[in-house]
Amino acid sequence: NAGVTQTPKFQVLKTGQSMTLQCAQDMNHNSMYWYRQDPGMGLRLIYYSASEGTTDKGEVPNGYNVSRLNKREFSLRLESAAPSQTSVYFCASSETTQQFFGPGTRLTVL
Amino acid sequence: GENVEQHPSTLSVQEGDSAVIKCTYSDSASNYFPWYKQELGKRPQLIIDIRSNVGEKKDQRIAVTLNKTAKHFSLHITETQPEDSAVYFCAATFNDYKLSFGAGTTVTVRA
């Protein structure tokens, strides 16, 4: 039982490049989330998916897209990366209120 | 959406002393308040949570109190140990299961 997994662990991009962050959970949870964490700002919700087939914007969705591929997987895509998207990205999942977090992806955009 | 404020941003305590972190929230409909601990380079992990129908909850050296009327909740760590050094985040629910997080408190326990 791996819980929530994320790939890659680290990534460096140049401005304008695109990439997809992958997240998977094996706890059969309905809800999944993407957060970004910046120093002094806590965790901010980018997008979430309440169930398979649905997605919705969070607090900071601009510059991102998501796909809920199936119940297990929820991916986050940066179409044209910007230096302001340098951050640590966490995926999480939940069945009710308690959220379980993945190990994070540290992204640097040059 | 929900606005969660957390104080202090940093806290240094002597080993064995108590640490208290306070949070306020804005949405009176919030009904679930978790606390997460994040060690350097690691993922946030839930350490304790409280629901709106309970005023206080305790788990060994950790306790959380909730004042719904004043819209604030607090984390209390007693008999602090070096392994309690970490960043602590409070959060509150809004619109069902979504969480809004505070900015975090860096706790340092001095030996």
PDB file of C-alpha atoms in Angstrom:
ATOM      1  CA  ASN A   1       0.000   0.000   0.000  1.00  0.00           C
ATOM      2  CA  ALA A   2       2.030   2.968  -1.309  1.00  0.00           C
ATOM      3  CA  GLY A   3      -0.564   5.663  -0.442  1.00  0.00           C
ATOM      4  CA  VAL A   4      -0.113   8.734  -2.662  1.00  0.00           C
ATOM      5  CA  THR A   5       2.790   8.731  -5.112  1.00  0.00           C
ATOM      6  CA  GLN A   6       4.092  11.534  -7.316  1.00  0.00           C
ATOM      7  CA  THR A   7       6.514  11.720 -10.228  1.00  0.00           C
ATOM      8  CA  PRO A   8       8.950  13.233 -10.841  1.00  0.00           C
ATOM      9  CA  LYS A   9      10.575  14.202  -7.508  1.00  0.00           C
ATOM     10  CA  PHE A  10      12.556  17.058  -9.067  1.00  0.00           C
ATOM     11  CA  GLN A  11      12.293  18.922 -12.356  1.00  0.00           C
ATOM     12  CA  VAL A  12      14.020  21.916 -13.920  1.00  0.00           C
ATOM     13  CA  LEU A  13      12.309  23.640 -16.851  1.00  0.00           C
ATOM     14  CA  LYS A  14      13.086  26.602 -19.038  1.00  0.00           C
ATOM     15  CA  THR A  15      10.498  29.354 -19.401  1.00  0.00           C
ATOM     16  CA  GLY A  16       7.914  28.338 -21.981  1.00  0.00           C
ATOM     17  CA  GLN A  17       8.443  24.594 -21.713  1.00  0.00           C
ATOM     18  CA  SER A  18       5.573  22.299 -20.823  1.00  0.00           C
ATOM     19  CA  MET A  19       5.372  19.340 -18.510  1.00  0.00           C
ATOM     20  CA  THR A  20       2.945  17.090 -16.676  1.00  0.00           C
ATOM     21  CA  LEU A  21       3.176  16.159 -13.005  1.00  0.00           C
ATOM     22  CA  GLN A  22       1.770  12.742 -12.249  1.00  0.00           C
ATOM     23  CA  CYS A  23      -0.088  11.639  -9.112  1.00  0.00           C
ATOM     24  CA  ALA A  24      -1.595   8.285  -8.197  1.00  0.00           C
ATOM     25  CA  GLN A  25      -3.277   6.893  -5.091  1.00  0.00           C
ATOM     26  CA  ASP A  26      -4.088   3.323  -4.139  1.00  0.00           C
ATOM     27  CA  MET A  27      -6.518   4.045  -1.289  1.00  0.00           C
ATOM     28  CA  ASN A  28      -9.640   4.043  -3.489  1.00  0.00           C
ATOM     29  CA  HIS A  29     -10.323   7.681  -2.560  1.00  0.00           C
ATOM     30  CA  ASN A  30     -12.854   9.686  -4.527  1.00  0.00           C
ATOM     31  CA  SER A  31     -11.321  13.136  -4.062  1.00  0.00           C
ATOM     32  CA  MET A  32      -7.908  14.302  -5.229  1.00  0.00           C
ATOM     33  CA  TYR A  33      -6.161  17.666  -4.997  1.00  0.00           C
ATOM     34  CA  TRP A  34      -3.182  19.602  -6.306  1.00  0.00           C
ATOM     35  CA  TYR A  35      -1.465  22.200  -4.096  1.00  0.00           C
ATOM     36  CA  ARG A  36       1.556  24.395  -4.457  1.00  0.00           C
ATOM     37  CA  GLN A  37       3.725  25.360  -1.499  1.00  0.00           C
ATOM     38  CA  ASP A  38       5.749  28.548  -1.475  1.00  0.00           C
ATOM     39  CA  PRO A  39       7.829  29.892   1.427  1.00  0.00           C
ATOM     40  CA  GLY A  40       5.714  31.761   3.973  1.00  0.00           C
ATOM     41  CA  MET A  41       2.445  31.042   2.138  1.00  0.00           C
ATOM     42  CA  GLY A  42       1.394  27.602   3.275  1.00  0.00           C
ATOM     43  CA  LEU A  43      -0.338  25.299   0.829  1.00  0.00           C
ATOM     44  CA  ARG A  44      -2.583  26.800  -1.815  1.00  0.00           C
ATOM     45  CA  LEU A  45      -5.137  24.753  -3.736  1.00  0.00           C
ATOM     46  CA  ILE A  46      -4.628  24.776  -7.521  1.00  0.00           C
ATOM     47  CA  TYR A  47      -7.304  22.313  -8.683  1.00  0.00           C
ATOM     48  CA  TYR A  48      -9.290  19.545  -7.170  1.00  0.00           C
ATOM     49  CA  SER A  49     -11.389  16.596  -8.320  1.00  0.00           C
ATOM     50  CA  ALA A  50     -14.302  15.528  -6.150  1.00  0.00           C
ATOM     51  CA  SER A  51     -14.752  12.295  -8.085  1.00  0.00           C
ATOM     52  CA  GLU A  52     -13.701  10.552 -11.274  1.00  0.00           C
ATOM     53  CA  GLY A  53     -14.718  12.646 -14.264  1.00  0.00           C
ATOM     54  CA  THR A  54     -15.010  15.976 -12.422  1.00  0.00           C
ATOM     55  CA  THR A  55     -12.493  18.748 -11.832  1.00  0.00           C
ATOM     56  CA  ASP A  56     -12.786  22.241 -10.426  1.00  0.00           C
ATOM     57  CA  LYS A  57     -10.609  25.279  -9.902  1.00  0.00           C
ATOM     58  CA  GLY A  58      -9.070  26.083  -6.567  1.00  0.00           C
ATOM     59  CA  GLU A  59      -7.486  29.276  -5.289  1.00  0.00           C
ATOM     60  CA  VAL A  60      -4.636  29.609  -7.843  1.00  0.00           C
ATOM     61  CA  PRO A  61      -5.575  27.795 -11.108  1.00  0.00           C
ATOM     62  CA  ASN A  62      -4.093  30.206 -13.671  1.00  0.00           C
ATOM     63  CA  GLY A  63      -1.386  28.619 -15.826  1.00  0.00           C
ATOM     64  CA  TYR A  64      -2.394  25.050 -14.969  1.00  0.00           C
ATOM     65  CA  ASN A  65      -4.669  22.336 -16.317  1.00  0.00           C
ATOM     66  CA  VAL A  66      -5.617  19.012 -14.791  1.00  0.00           C
ATOM     67  CA  SER A  67      -6.892  15.623 -15.885  1.00  0.00           C
ATOM     68  CA  ARG A  68      -8.594  13.032 -13.703  1.00  0.00           C
ATOM     69  CA  LEU A  69      -7.593  10.074 -15.820  1.00  0.00           C
ATOM     70  CA  ASN A  70      -9.376   7.495 -13.662  1.00  0.00           C
ATOM     71  CA  LYS A  71     -10.133   7.051  -9.984  1.00  0.00           C
ATOM     72  CA  ARG A  72      -6.446   6.473  -9.155  1.00  0.00           C
ATOM     73  CA  GLU A  73      -4.702   9.150 -11.206  1.00  0.00           C
ATOM     74  CA  PHE A  74      -4.831  12.947 -11.257  1.00  0.00           C
ATOM     75  CA  SER A  75      -2.305  14.842 -13.362  1.00  0.00           C
ATOM     76  CA  LEU A  76      -1.307  18.516 -13.384  1.00  0.00           C
ATOM     77  CA  ARG A  77      -0.078  20.132 -16.584  1.00  0.00           C
ATOM     78  CA  LEU A  78       1.892  23.316 -17.094  1.00  0.00           C
ATOM     79  CA  GLU A  79       1.435  24.312 -20.743  1.00  0.00           C
ATOM     80  CA  SER A  80       3.960  27.160 -20.797  1.00  0.00           C
ATOM     81  CA  ALA A  81       6.031  27.282 -17.623  1.00  0.00           C
ATOM     82  CA  ALA A  82       6.878  30.640 -16.025  1.00  0.00           C
ATOM     83  CA  PRO A  83       9.408  31.473 -13.268  1.00  0.00           C
ATOM     84  CA  SER A  84       6.440  32.293 -10.985  1.00  0.00           C
ATOM     85  CA  GLN A  85       5.543  28.596 -11.110  1.00  0.00           C
ATOM     86  CA  THR A  86       8.750  27.635  -9.319  1.00  0.00           C
ATOM     87  CA  SER A  87       7.399  25.847  -6.260  1.00  0.00           C
ATOM     88  CA  VAL A  88       6.921  22.537  -4.504  1.00  0.00           C
ATOM     89  CA  TYR A  89       3.805  20.756  -5.750  1.00  0.00           C
ATOM     90  CA  PHE A  90       1.869  18.344  -3.569  1.00  0.00           C
ATOM     91  CA  CYS A  91      -0.883  15.994  -4.588  1.00  0.00           C
ATOM     92  CA  ALA A  92      -3.362  14.760  -1.977  1.00  0.00           C
ATOM     93  CA  SER A  93      -6.334  12.439  -1.798  1.00  0.00           C
ATOM     94  CA  SER A  94      -9.244  11.957   0.578  1.00  0.00           C
ATOM     95  CA  GLU A  95     -12.397   9.936   1.030  1.00  0.00           C
ATOM     96  CA  THR A  96     -14.022  12.334   3.489  1.00  0.00           C
ATOM     97  CA  THR A  97     -12.222  15.082   5.371  1.00  0.00           C
ATOM     98  CA  GLN A  98      -8.729  13.725   6.101  1.00  0.00           C
ATOM     99  CA  GLN A  99      -6.324  14.421   3.254  1.00  0.00           C
ATOM    100  CA  PHE A 100      -3.252  12.274   2.607  1.00  0.00           C
ATOM    101  CA  PHE A 101      -0.340  13.907   0.839  1.00  0.00           C
ATOM    102  CA  GLY A 102       2.174  12.642  -1.669  1.00  0.00           C
ATOM    103  CA  PRO A 103       5.937  13.261  -1.290  1.00  0.00           C
ATOM    104  CA  GLY A 104       5.935  16.340  -3.519  1.00  0.00           C
ATOM    105  CA  THR A 105       7.606  17.513  -6.718  1.00  0.00           C
ATOM    106  CA  ARG A 106      10.154  20.310  -6.524  1.00  0.00           C
ATOM    107  CA  LEU A 107       9.894  22.337  -9.735  1.00  0.00           C
ATOM    108  CA  THR A 108      12.270  25.079 -10.806  1.00  0.00           C
ATOM    109  CA  VAL A 109      11.518  27.237 -13.846  1.00  0.00           C
ATOM    110  CA  LEU A 110      14.489  29.187 -15.170  1.00  0.00           C
TER     111      LEU A 110
ATOM    112  CA  GLY B   1     -13.422  31.147   0.077  1.00  0.00           C
ATOM    113  CA  GLU B   2     -12.049  30.515   3.538  1.00  0.00           C
ATOM    114  CA  ASN B   3      -9.326  32.724   5.025  1.00  0.00           C
ATOM    115  CA  VAL B   4      -7.130  31.139   7.693  1.00  0.00           C
ATOM    116  CA  GLU B   5      -4.614  33.194   9.651  1.00  0.00           C
ATOM    117  CA  GLN B   6      -1.934  31.536  11.758  1.00  0.00           C
ATOM    118  CA  HIS B   7       0.307  32.979  14.488  1.00  0.00           C
ATOM    119  CA  PRO B   8       3.132  33.105  15.293  1.00  0.00           C
ATOM    120  CA  SER B   9       5.139  32.486  12.124  1.00  0.00           C
ATOM    121  CA  THR B  10       8.121  31.275  14.169  1.00  0.00           C
ATOM    122  CA  LEU B  11       8.312  29.869  17.685  1.00  0.00           C
ATOM    123  CA  SER B  12      11.402  28.906  19.662  1.00  0.00           C
ATOM    124  CA  VAL B  13      10.935  26.976  22.916  1.00  0.00           C
ATOM    125  CA  GLN B  14      13.183  25.309  25.441  1.00  0.00           C
ATOM    126  CA  GLU B  15      12.972  21.523  25.517  1.00  0.00           C
ATOM    127  CA  GLY B  16      10.347  20.501  28.042  1.00  0.00           C
ATOM    128  CA  ASP B  17       8.363  23.733  27.726  1.00  0.00           C
ATOM    129  CA  SER B  18       4.971  24.080  26.012  1.00  0.00           C
ATOM    130  CA  ALA B  19       4.273  25.486  22.559  1.00  0.00           C
ATOM    131  CA  VAL B  20       1.010  27.111  21.467  1.00  0.00           C
ATOM    132  CA  ILE B  21       0.001  27.992  17.905  1.00  0.00           C
ATOM    133  CA  LYS B  22      -3.187  29.920  17.174  1.00  0.00           C
ATOM    134  CA  CYS B  23      -5.366  30.118  14.066  1.00  0.00           C
ATOM    135  CA  THR B  24      -8.449  32.078  13.110  1.00  0.00           C
ATOM    136  CA  TYR B  25     -10.854  31.371  10.277  1.00  0.00           C
ATOM    137  CA  SER B  26     -13.496  33.397   8.481  1.00  0.00           C
ATOM    138  CA  ASP B  27     -16.156  30.969   7.219  1.00  0.00           C
ATOM    139  CA  SER B  28     -18.698  30.128   9.921  1.00  0.00           C
ATOM    140  CA  ALA B  29     -19.688  27.039   7.892  1.00  0.00           C
ATOM    141  CA  SER B  30     -16.254  25.438   8.407  1.00  0.00           C
ATOM    142  CA  ASN B  31     -16.662  22.209  10.362  1.00  0.00           C
ATOM    143  CA  TYR B  32     -13.324  20.387  10.266  1.00  0.00           C
ATOM    144  CA  PHE B  33      -9.971  21.705  11.491  1.00  0.00           C
ATOM    145  CA  PRO B  34      -6.849  19.578  10.979  1.00  0.00           C
ATOM    146  CA  TRP B  35      -3.281  20.275  12.013  1.00  0.00           C
ATOM    147  CA  TYR B  36      -0.383  19.072   9.876  1.00  0.00           C
ATOM    148  CA  LYS B  37       3.289  18.694  10.741  1.00  0.00           C
ATOM    149  CA  GLN B  38       5.884  19.015   8.004  1.00  0.00           C
ATOM    150  CA  GLU B  39       9.517  18.123   8.560  1.00  0.00           C
ATOM    151  CA  LEU B  40      12.155  19.584   6.256  1.00  0.00           C
ATOM    152  CA  GLY B  41      11.872  18.135   2.757  1.00  0.00           C
ATOM    153  CA  LYS B  42       8.958  15.881   3.709  1.00  0.00           C
ATOM    154  CA  ARG B  43       5.235  15.803   3.033  1.00  0.00           C
ATOM    155  CA  PRO B  44       2.678  17.323   5.455  1.00  0.00           C
ATOM    156  CA  GLN B  45       1.329  14.703   7.838  1.00  0.00           C
ATOM    157  CA  LEU B  46      -1.816  14.942   9.919  1.00  0.00           C
ATOM    158  CA  ILE B  47      -1.101  15.027  13.658  1.00  0.00           C
ATOM    159  CA  ILE B  48      -4.514  15.848  15.104  1.00  0.00           C
ATOM    160  CA  ASP B  49      -7.879  17.157  13.955  1.00  0.00           C
ATOM    161  CA  ILE B  50     -11.084  18.435  15.519  1.00  0.00           C
ATOM    162  CA  ARG B  51     -14.636  18.762  14.314  1.00  0.00           C
ATOM    163  CA  SER B  52     -16.978  21.648  14.998  1.00  0.00           C
ATOM    164  CA  ASN B  53     -19.136  19.681  17.438  1.00  0.00           C
ATOM    165  CA  VAL B  54     -16.190  19.188  19.809  1.00  0.00           C
ATOM    166  CA  GLY B  55     -14.438  21.847  21.909  1.00  0.00           C
ATOM    167  CA  GLU B  56     -11.224  20.048  22.743  1.00  0.00           C
ATOM    168  CA  LYS B  57      -9.301  16.943  21.712  1.00  0.00           C
ATOM    169  CA  LYS B  58      -6.130  15.476  23.137  1.00  0.00           C
ATOM    170  CA  ASP B  59      -3.646  12.879  21.914  1.00  0.00           C
ATOM    171  CA  GLN B  60      -0.754  12.284  24.312  1.00  0.00           C
ATOM    172  CA  ARG B  61       1.334  15.518  24.326  1.00  0.00           C
ATOM    173  CA  ILE B  62      -0.772  17.236  21.659  1.00  0.00           C
ATOM    174  CA  ALA B  63      -4.116  18.947  22.163  1.00  0.00           C
ATOM    175  CA  VAL B  64      -6.348  21.133  20.031  1.00  0.00           C
ATOM    176  CA  THR B  65      -9.046  23.518  21.240  1.00  0.00           C
ATOM    177  CA  LEU B  66     -11.816  25.107  19.177  1.00  0.00           C
ATOM    178  CA  ASN B  67     -13.886  28.194  19.902  1.00  0.00           C
ATOM    179  CA  LYS B  68     -16.600  28.327  17.248  1.00  0.00           C
ATOM    180  CA  THR B  69     -18.077  31.578  18.489  1.00  0.00           C
ATOM    181  CA  ALA B  70     -14.767  33.396  18.165  1.00  0.00           C
ATOM    182  CA  LYS B  71     -13.750  31.362  15.096  1.00  0.00           C
ATOM    183  CA  HIS B  72     -10.378  30.381  16.410  1.00  0.00           C
ATOM    184  CA  PHE B  73      -8.592  27.156  17.225  1.00  0.00           C
ATOM    185  CA  SER B  74      -5.239  26.386  18.803  1.00  0.00           C
ATOM    186  CA  LEU B  75      -2.618  23.642  18.921  1.00  0.00           C
ATOM    187  CA  HIS B  76      -0.914  22.918  22.229  1.00  0.00           C
ATOM    188  CA  ILE B  77       2.232  20.804  22.484  1.00  0.00           C
ATOM    189  CA  THR B  78       3.370  19.974  26.021  1.00  0.00           C
ATOM    190  CA  GLU B  79       6.756  18.714  27.197  1.00  0.00           C
ATOM    191  CA  THR B  80       8.352  19.600  23.855  1.00  0.00           C
ATOM    192  CA  GLN B  81      11.126  17.406  22.504  1.00  0.00           C
ATOM    193  CA  PRO B  82      13.719  18.010  19.748  1.00  0.00           C
ATOM    194  CA  GLU B  83      11.694  15.835  17.348  1.00  0.00           C
ATOM    195  CA  ASP B  84       8.829  18.324  17.643  1.00  0.00           C
ATOM    196  CA  SER B  85      10.930  20.790  15.613  1.00  0.00           C
ATOM    197  CA  ALA B  86       9.082  21.214  12.295  1.00  0.00           C
ATOM    198  CA  VAL B  87       6.652  23.472  10.446  1.00  0.00           C
ATOM    199  CA  TYR B  88       3.059  23.192  11.639  1.00  0.00           C
ATOM    200  CA  PHE B  89       0.045  24.133   9.513  1.00  0.00           C
ATOM    201  CA  CYS B  90      -3.534  24.651  10.589  1.00  0.00           C
ATOM    202  CA  ALA B  91      -6.376  24.317   8.096  1.00  0.00           C
ATOM    203  CA  ALA B  92     -10.142  24.698   7.881  1.00  0.00           C
ATOM    204  CA  THR B  93     -12.662  23.219   5.475  1.00  0.00           C
ATOM    205  CA  PHE B  94     -14.695  25.215   2.987  1.00  0.00           C
ATOM    206  CA  ASN B  95     -17.201  24.015   0.391  1.00  0.00           C
ATOM    207  CA  ASP B  96     -17.338  20.394   1.540  1.00  0.00           C
ATOM    208  CA  TYR B  97     -13.884  18.795   1.713  1.00  0.00           C
ATOM    209  CA  LYS B  98     -11.621  21.526   0.402  1.00  0.00           C
ATOM    210  CA  LEU B  99      -9.049  22.830   2.872  1.00  0.00           C
ATOM    211  CA  SER B 100      -7.686  26.327   3.299  1.00  0.00           C
ATOM    212  CA  PHE B 101      -4.314  26.375   5.060  1.00  0.00           C
ATOM    213  CA  GLY B 102      -2.624  28.855   7.336  1.00  0.00           C
ATOM    214  CA  ALA B 103       0.829  30.134   6.368  1.00  0.00           C
ATOM    215  CA  GLY B 104       2.615  27.851   8.836  1.00  0.00           C
ATOM    216  CA  THR B 105       4.578  28.119  12.087  1.00  0.00           C
ATOM    217  CA  THR B 106       8.222  27.070  12.259  1.00  0.00           C
ATOM    218  CA  VAL B 107       8.785  25.522  15.682  1.00  0.00           C
ATOM    219  CA  THR B 108      12.320  25.117  16.990  1.00  0.00           C
ATOM    220  CA  VAL B 109      12.893  23.172  20.206  1.00  0.00           C
ATOM    221  CA  ARG B 110      16.179  24.164  21.871  1.00  0.00           C
ATOM    222  CA  ALA B 111      17.998  21.413  23.751  1.00  0.00           C
TER     223      ALA B 111
END
